[in-house]
XYZ file of N, CA and C in Angstrom:
504
model
N 1.592 -3.228 46.442
C 1.361 -4.248 45.492
C 0.366 -3.378 44.400
N -0.253 -2.485 44.337
C -1.212 -2.156 43.628
C -0.056 -1.236 42.356
N 0.770 -0.434 42.927
C 1.850 -0.064 42.110
C 2.347 -1.009 40.924
N 2.680 -2.265 41.563
C 3.430 -3.143 40.757
C 2.366 -3.745 39.532
N 1.415 -3.637 39.702
C 0.432 -4.368 38.947
C -0.285 -3.331 38.145
N -0.186 -2.089 38.272
C -0.512 -0.971 37.355
C -0.128 -0.735 35.843
N -0.562 -0.023 35.087
C -0.213 0.065 33.689
C 0.982 0.818 33.775
N 2.150 0.892 33.036
C 3.251 1.629 33.175
C 2.786 2.919 32.134
N 3.496 4.009 32.540
C 2.994 5.191 31.858
C 3.448 5.149 30.414
N 4.372 4.444 29.936
C 4.804 4.442 28.580
C 3.834 3.437 27.892
N 3.158 3.802 26.598
C 2.192 2.679 26.233
C 3.319 1.555 25.317
N 2.955 0.478 25.347
C 3.868 -0.375 24.655
C 3.032 -0.600 23.311
N 3.544 -1.258 22.234
C 2.847 -1.551 20.810
C 1.880 -2.371 21.052
N 1.895 -3.329 21.963
C 0.689 -4.359 22.057
C -0.366 -3.896 22.751
N -0.169 -2.803 23.608
C -1.195 -2.254 24.625
C -2.243 -1.382 23.628
N -3.388 -1.376 24.267
C -4.403 -0.721 23.492
C -4.327 0.879 24.028
N -4.276 1.674 23.082
C -4.062 3.060 23.639
C -5.571 3.694 23.534
N -5.748 4.677 24.382
C -7.013 5.201 24.356
C -6.879 6.876 24.094
N -7.334 7.404 23.270
C -6.949 8.779 23.069
C -7.319 9.603 24.349
N -6.805 10.875 24.523
C -7.391 11.484 25.497
C -8.759 12.332 25.107
N -9.246 12.630 26.324
C -10.898 12.855 26.277
C -10.915 14.293 25.249
N -10.310 14.915 25.690
C -10.197 16.137 24.690
C -10.107 15.990 23.411
N -9.215 15.027 22.982
C -9.379 14.735 21.420
C -10.432 13.984 20.911
N -11.316 13.232 21.845
C -12.472 12.795 21.339
C -13.518 14.038 20.928
N -13.620 14.854 22.073
C -14.332 16.062 21.925
C -14.534 16.804 20.719
N -13.071 17.014 20.132
C -12.689 18.086 19.388
C -13.143 17.639 17.623
N -13.391 16.460 17.671
C -13.677 15.853 16.489
C -15.439 15.442 16.328
N -15.876 15.690 17.661
C -17.503 15.562 17.558
C -18.175 16.698 17.025
N -18.984 16.682 16.227
C -19.784 17.774 15.854
C -20.767 18.406 16.691
N -21.055 17.559 17.874
C -21.963 18.244 19.053
C -21.340 18.865 20.015
N -19.847 19.466 19.843
C -19.283 20.007 20.916
C -18.505 21.183 20.489
N -19.179 21.526 19.464
C -18.724 22.959 19.158
C -17.698 22.870 17.865
N -17.389 21.739 17.308
C -16.714 21.926 16.012
C -17.298 22.525 14.733
N -16.772 23.382 14.157
C -17.625 24.075 13.208
C -17.467 22.994 12.021
N -18.634 22.848 11.217
C -18.339 22.123 9.903
C -18.102 23.039 8.730
N -17.811 22.553 7.828
C -17.529 23.486 6.741
C -18.865 24.093 6.038
N -19.050 25.220 5.905
C -20.428 25.725 5.242
C -20.344 25.846 3.784
N -21.378 25.590 3.265
C -21.792 25.483 1.941
C -21.965 26.701 1.284
N -20.997 26.982 0.282
C -21.109 28.415 -0.316
C -22.212 28.880 -1.234
N -22.975 29.636 -0.717
C -24.541 29.887 -1.391
C -24.185 30.050 -2.912
N -23.076 30.670 -3.450
C -22.779 30.876 -4.596
C -22.471 29.446 -5.456
N -22.218 28.546 -5.017
C -21.948 27.367 -5.530
C -23.088 26.768 -6.499
N -22.885 26.070 -7.348
C -23.947 25.420 -8.205
C -24.905 24.384 -7.505
N -24.049 23.877 -6.593
C -25.178 22.723 -5.841
C -25.936 23.354 -4.656
N -27.040 23.358 -5.028
C -27.994 23.985 -3.924
C -28.721 22.707 -2.921
N -28.806 22.765 -1.917
C -29.561 21.761 -1.159
C -30.932 21.699 -1.199
N -31.485 22.743 -1.193
C -33.151 23.119 -1.298
C -33.322 24.203 -2.074
N -34.311 24.079 -2.781
C -34.660 25.235 -3.606
C -35.445 26.182 -2.849
N -35.371 27.382 -2.882
C -36.245 28.141 -2.160
C -37.337 29.071 -2.760
N -38.655 28.906 -2.434
C -39.661 29.746 -3.130
C -39.229 31.070 -3.415
N -39.625 31.811 -4.525
C -39.371 33.108 -4.714
C -40.235 34.018 -3.785
N -39.594 35.076 -3.083
C -40.472 36.061 -2.222
C -41.929 36.363 -2.270
N -41.809 36.457 -3.758
C -43.277 37.194 -4.264
C -44.460 36.092 -3.746
N -44.071 34.721 -3.925
C -45.258 33.814 -3.383
C -45.832 34.146 -1.968
N -44.791 34.371 -1.244
C -45.188 34.623 0.399
C -46.021 35.982 0.403
N -45.567 37.090 -0.381
C -46.248 38.337 -0.284
C -47.598 38.076 -0.820
N -47.885 37.205 -1.764
C -49.375 37.260 -2.087
C -49.997 36.361 -1.119
N -49.448 35.426 -0.647
C -50.503 34.587 0.387
C -50.412 35.525 1.647
N -49.603 36.301 1.798
C -49.856 37.206 3.359
C -51.263 38.266 2.794
N -51.162 38.669 1.464
C -52.281 39.596 0.797
C -53.527 38.908 0.756
N -53.568 37.532 0.658
C -54.690 36.969 0.559
C -55.338 36.928 2.181
N -54.338 36.700 2.957
C -54.705 36.505 4.371
C -55.564 37.785 4.631
N -54.730 38.881 4.492
C -55.254 40.418 4.941
C -56.512 40.631 4.178
N -56.951 40.142 2.908
C -58.067 40.228 2.318
C -59.215 39.516 3.079
N -58.806 38.203 3.293
C -59.899 37.480 4.276
C -60.267 37.978 5.535
N -59.136 38.567 6.250
C -59.535 39.435 7.557
C -60.227 40.530 7.370
N -59.989 41.512 6.180
C -61.043 42.580 6.068
C -62.311 42.028 5.790
N -62.342 40.938 5.162
C -63.699 40.363 4.986
C -64.465 40.151 6.215
N -63.832 39.417 7.096
C -64.233 38.739 8.265
C -64.465 39.954 9.056
N -63.913 41.060 9.257
C -63.964 42.114 10.310
C -65.072 42.843 9.790
N -65.384 42.940 8.372
C -66.615 43.741 7.921
C -68.055 42.785 8.316
N -67.691 41.502 8.648
C -69.051 40.767 8.915
C -69.321 40.903 10.561
N -70.679 41.108 10.721
C -71.128 41.028 12.216
C -71.059 39.943 12.995
N -71.246 40.264 14.240
C -70.878 38.892 15.108
C -71.834 37.411 14.807
N -73.170 38.040 14.497
C -74.087 36.870 14.139
C -73.550 36.089 12.653
N -73.256 36.938 11.896
C -72.850 36.211 10.530
C -71.618 35.523 10.827
N -70.572 35.849 11.687
C -69.587 35.118 12.337
C -70.021 33.894 12.933
N -70.702 33.958 13.704
C -71.241 32.848 14.488
C -71.852 31.749 13.560
N -72.815 32.245 12.426
C -73.368 31.396 11.360
C -72.064 30.622 10.711
N -71.123 31.246 10.303
C -70.313 30.683 9.364
C -69.227 30.000 10.182
N -69.033 30.147 11.581
C -68.333 29.116 12.273
C -69.121 27.853 12.402
N -70.429 27.841 12.526
C -71.251 26.639 12.903
C -71.101 25.927 11.378
N -71.156 26.781 10.374
C -71.199 25.904 9.109
C -69.809 25.448 9.021
N -68.676 25.945 9.309
C -67.577 25.595 9.030
C -67.043 24.199 10.015
N -67.697 24.235 11.286
C -67.427 23.214 12.239
C -68.198 21.950 11.758
N -69.532 21.978 10.902
C -70.234 21.146 10.546
C -69.338 20.512 9.354
N -68.793 21.173 8.322
C -68.237 20.713 7.259
C -66.872 19.730 8.047
N -66.335 20.417 9.021
C -65.381 19.712 9.569
C -65.776 18.246 10.047
N -67.024 18.152 10.660
C -67.347 17.008 11.154
C -67.728 16.081 9.891
N -68.219 16.531 8.869
C -68.357 15.687 7.759
C -67.126 15.310 7.106
N -66.134 16.105 7.132
C -64.715 15.436 6.550
C -64.303 14.461 7.469
N -64.627 14.671 8.924
C -64.101 13.483 9.750
C -64.785 12.190 9.526
N -66.079 12.348 9.017
C -66.951 11.323 8.776
C -66.160 10.583 7.372
N -66.056 11.553 6.557
C -65.658 10.974 5.248
C -64.377 10.175 5.503
N -63.512 10.819 6.367
C -61.933 10.058 6.439
C -62.474 8.614 7.365
N -63.226 8.726 8.380
C -63.476 7.562 9.021
C -64.220 6.511 7.963
N -64.918 6.783 6.989
C -65.414 6.006 5.920
C -64.678 5.511 4.883
N -63.344 6.109 4.966
C -62.258 6.058 3.924
C -62.888 6.599 2.560
N -63.496 7.708 2.437
C -64.191 8.067 1.209
C -63.129 9.081 0.780
N -63.194 9.563 -0.412
C -62.156 10.258 -1.046
C -62.449 11.989 -0.510
N -61.509 12.536 -0.006
C -61.490 13.744 0.862
C -60.100 14.560 0.497
N -60.189 15.786 0.645
C -58.859 16.376 0.637
C -58.396 16.435 2.245
N -57.177 15.944 2.494
C -56.580 16.283 4.051
C -56.440 17.816 4.043
N -56.077 18.510 3.064
C -55.641 19.884 3.424
C -56.858 20.650 3.913
N -58.019 20.156 3.312
C -59.496 20.841 3.946
C -59.220 20.780 5.359
N -58.882 20.237 5.967
C -58.901 20.243 7.564
C -58.343 21.240 8.093
N -56.817 21.339 7.568
C -56.266 22.520 7.912
C -56.792 23.874 7.558
N -57.183 24.035 6.309
C -57.831 25.394 5.833
C -59.103 25.480 6.663
N -59.839 24.634 6.887
C -61.071 24.790 7.700
C -61.024 25.409 9.136
N -59.918 24.510 9.889
C -59.324 24.907 11.057
C -59.101 26.405 11.151
N -58.091 26.610 10.313
C -57.439 28.112 10.280
C -58.414 29.031 9.998
N -59.317 28.730 9.340
C -60.422 29.925 9.014
C -61.276 29.953 10.206
N -61.650 29.007 10.789
C -62.463 28.965 12.102
C -61.643 29.828 13.310
N -60.033 29.562 12.943
C -59.673 30.164 14.266
C -59.580 31.710 13.761
N -59.265 32.166 12.575
C -59.341 33.487 12.252
C -60.619 34.065 12.738
N -61.955 33.602 12.527
C -63.140 34.149 12.824
C -63.484 34.043 14.465
N -62.455 33.238 15.077
C -62.615 33.304 16.454
C -61.920 34.362 17.038
N -60.623 34.532 16.375
C -59.958 35.874 16.590
C -60.285 37.031 16.432
N -61.205 37.276 15.228
C -61.638 38.717 15.041
C -63.003 38.759 16.025
N -63.818 37.830 16.405
C -64.774 37.826 17.732
C -64.114 38.141 19.001
N -62.996 37.694 19.405
C -62.051 37.871 20.380
C -61.696 39.407 20.388
N -61.032 39.835 19.131
C -60.502 41.272 19.009
C -61.693 42.466 19.523
N -62.777 41.831 18.817
C -64.245 42.805 19.280
C -64.388 42.773 20.700
N -64.214 41.778 21.307
C -64.750 41.505 22.757
C -63.596 42.472 23.196
N -62.348 42.455 23.180
C -61.323 43.218 23.783
C -61.589 44.571 23.553
N -62.099 45.074 22.504
C -62.511 46.463 22.291
C -63.424 46.795 23.177
N -64.423 46.013 23.293
C -65.620 46.420 24.265
C -65.202 46.220 25.884
N -64.213 45.884 26.085
C -63.534 45.635 27.315
C -64.053 44.199 27.993
N -64.185 43.225 27.540
C -64.724 42.108 28.027
C -63.494 41.311 28.265
N -63.195 40.769 29.643
C -62.160 40.075 30.110
C -62.288 38.782 29.595
N -61.076 37.872 29.925
C -60.859 36.763 29.501
C -61.920 35.718 30.167
N -62.182 35.999 31.398
C -62.857 35.012 32.005
C -64.474 35.099 31.659
N -64.894 36.318 31.377
C -66.491 36.781 30.894
C -66.506 36.090 29.628
N -65.390 36.302 28.658
C -65.442 35.683 27.376
C -65.584 34.259 27.173
N -64.975 33.624 28.373
C -65.177 32.078 28.100
C -66.542 31.691 28.796
N -67.162 32.432 29.586
C -68.506 32.410 30.091
C -69.262 32.599 28.962
N -69.084 33.552 28.462
C -70.092 33.865 27.104
C -69.880 32.761 26.028
N -68.652 32.450 25.686
C -68.459 31.336 24.752
C -69.380 29.887 25.042
N -69.154 29.630 26.288
C -70.013 28.265 26.883
C -71.251 28.618 26.678
N -72.049 29.744 26.970
C -73.431 30.010 26.826
C -73.660 29.875 25.375
N -72.989 30.613 24.518
C -73.312 30.582 23.200
C -73.085 29.062 22.590
N -72.363 28.091 23.034
C -72.254 26.893 22.571
C -73.517 26.308 23.011
N -73.860 26.402 24.137
C -75.085 25.690 24.790
C -76.449 26.190 24.121
N -76.557 27.301 23.569
C -77.515 27.821 22.696
C -77.699 27.256 21.284
N -76.609 26.702 20.806
C -76.580 26.164 19.273
C -77.686 25.332 19.142
N -78.459 25.321 18.107
C -79.081 24.462 17.497
C -78.474 23.667 16.491
N -78.620 22.606 16.643
C -77.713 21.644 15.919
C -78.744 21.474 14.270
N -77.790 21.665 13.231
C -78.466 21.513 11.935
C -77.258 20.948 11.161
N -77.850 20.257 9.881
C -76.925 19.694 9.231
C -75.996 20.842 8.175
N -74.841 20.385 8.090
C -74.052 21.440 7.404
C -74.559 21.823 5.842
N -74.161 22.529 5.176
C -74.535 22.904 3.630
C -74.005 21.605 2.688
N -73.015 20.949 2.856
C -72.614 19.979 2.055
C -73.597 18.840 2.231
N -73.886 18.541 3.415
C -74.765 17.494 3.699
C -76.145 17.820 3.043
N -76.951 18.827 3.076
C -77.939 19.383 2.703
C -77.694 19.185 1.005
N -76.778 19.442 0.467
C -76.472 19.272 -1.013
C -76.503 18.106 -1.256
N -75.914 16.934 -0.365
C -76.136 15.469 -0.854
C -77.333 15.094 -0.752
N -78.020 15.158 0.331
C -79.343 14.941 0.417
C -80.632 15.561 -0.594
N -80.403 16.553 -1.254
C -80.943 17.126 -2.182
C -80.614 16.229 -3.508
N -79.365 15.933 -3.914
C -79.044 15.264 -4.903
C -79.476 13.608 -4.858
N -79.689 13.193 -3.630
C -80.111 11.945 -3.645
C -81.683 12.007 -4.136
N -82.342 12.987 -3.418
C -83.617 13.022 -3.677
C -83.914 13.283 -5.218
N -83.048 14.146 -5.860
C -83.363 14.456 -7.067
C -83.086 13.081 -8.266
N -82.194 12.433 -7.751
C -81.897 11.115 -8.275
C -82.975 9.949 -8.109
N -83.650 10.018 -6.933
C -84.435 9.062 -6.730
C -85.775 9.585 -7.568
N -86.029 10.876 -7.668
C -86.979 11.461 -8.690
C -86.874 11.147 -10.078
N -85.700 11.140 -10.542
C -85.448 10.919 -11.723
C -85.688 9.263 -12.014
N -85.496 8.494 -11.099
C -85.378 7.095 -11.324
C -87.021 6.558 -11.450
N -87.910 7.309 -10.679
C -89.134 6.951 -10.639
C -89.893 7.728 -11.458
């Protein structure tokens, strides 16, 4: 009975024909079909590439910054880390108050703090301090921090005092 109701092997003109599975896969770009590549010498460029000299300059600046950081003592690095973390806090306050600020400052400051912490960790590795002891020392250092306002906040407070002195 089932054989009499099954579709015939020869497709009729009115019957819906389904292409074989392998034909579908051959047309898909996700199954290994190579798309024609764009000739790099063609006049149409998808994206302008920056000149290689700019990346060299950026790397040179980073190297100079790292040399400056490595020349500083651990105490100086700790002080600068505290100042930058205070500045980051001020930026977060400005963002939450919807004041004018540069969003790029967040990344720049975070990366600078990360570089300083990296230099600190390099020195610990040279001294033979393990990862576990390093974390313990970091916790102790963070607990010993005396909170003080960042330099930008001090500057704002001084400007307010000067403005009030001029008014009176």
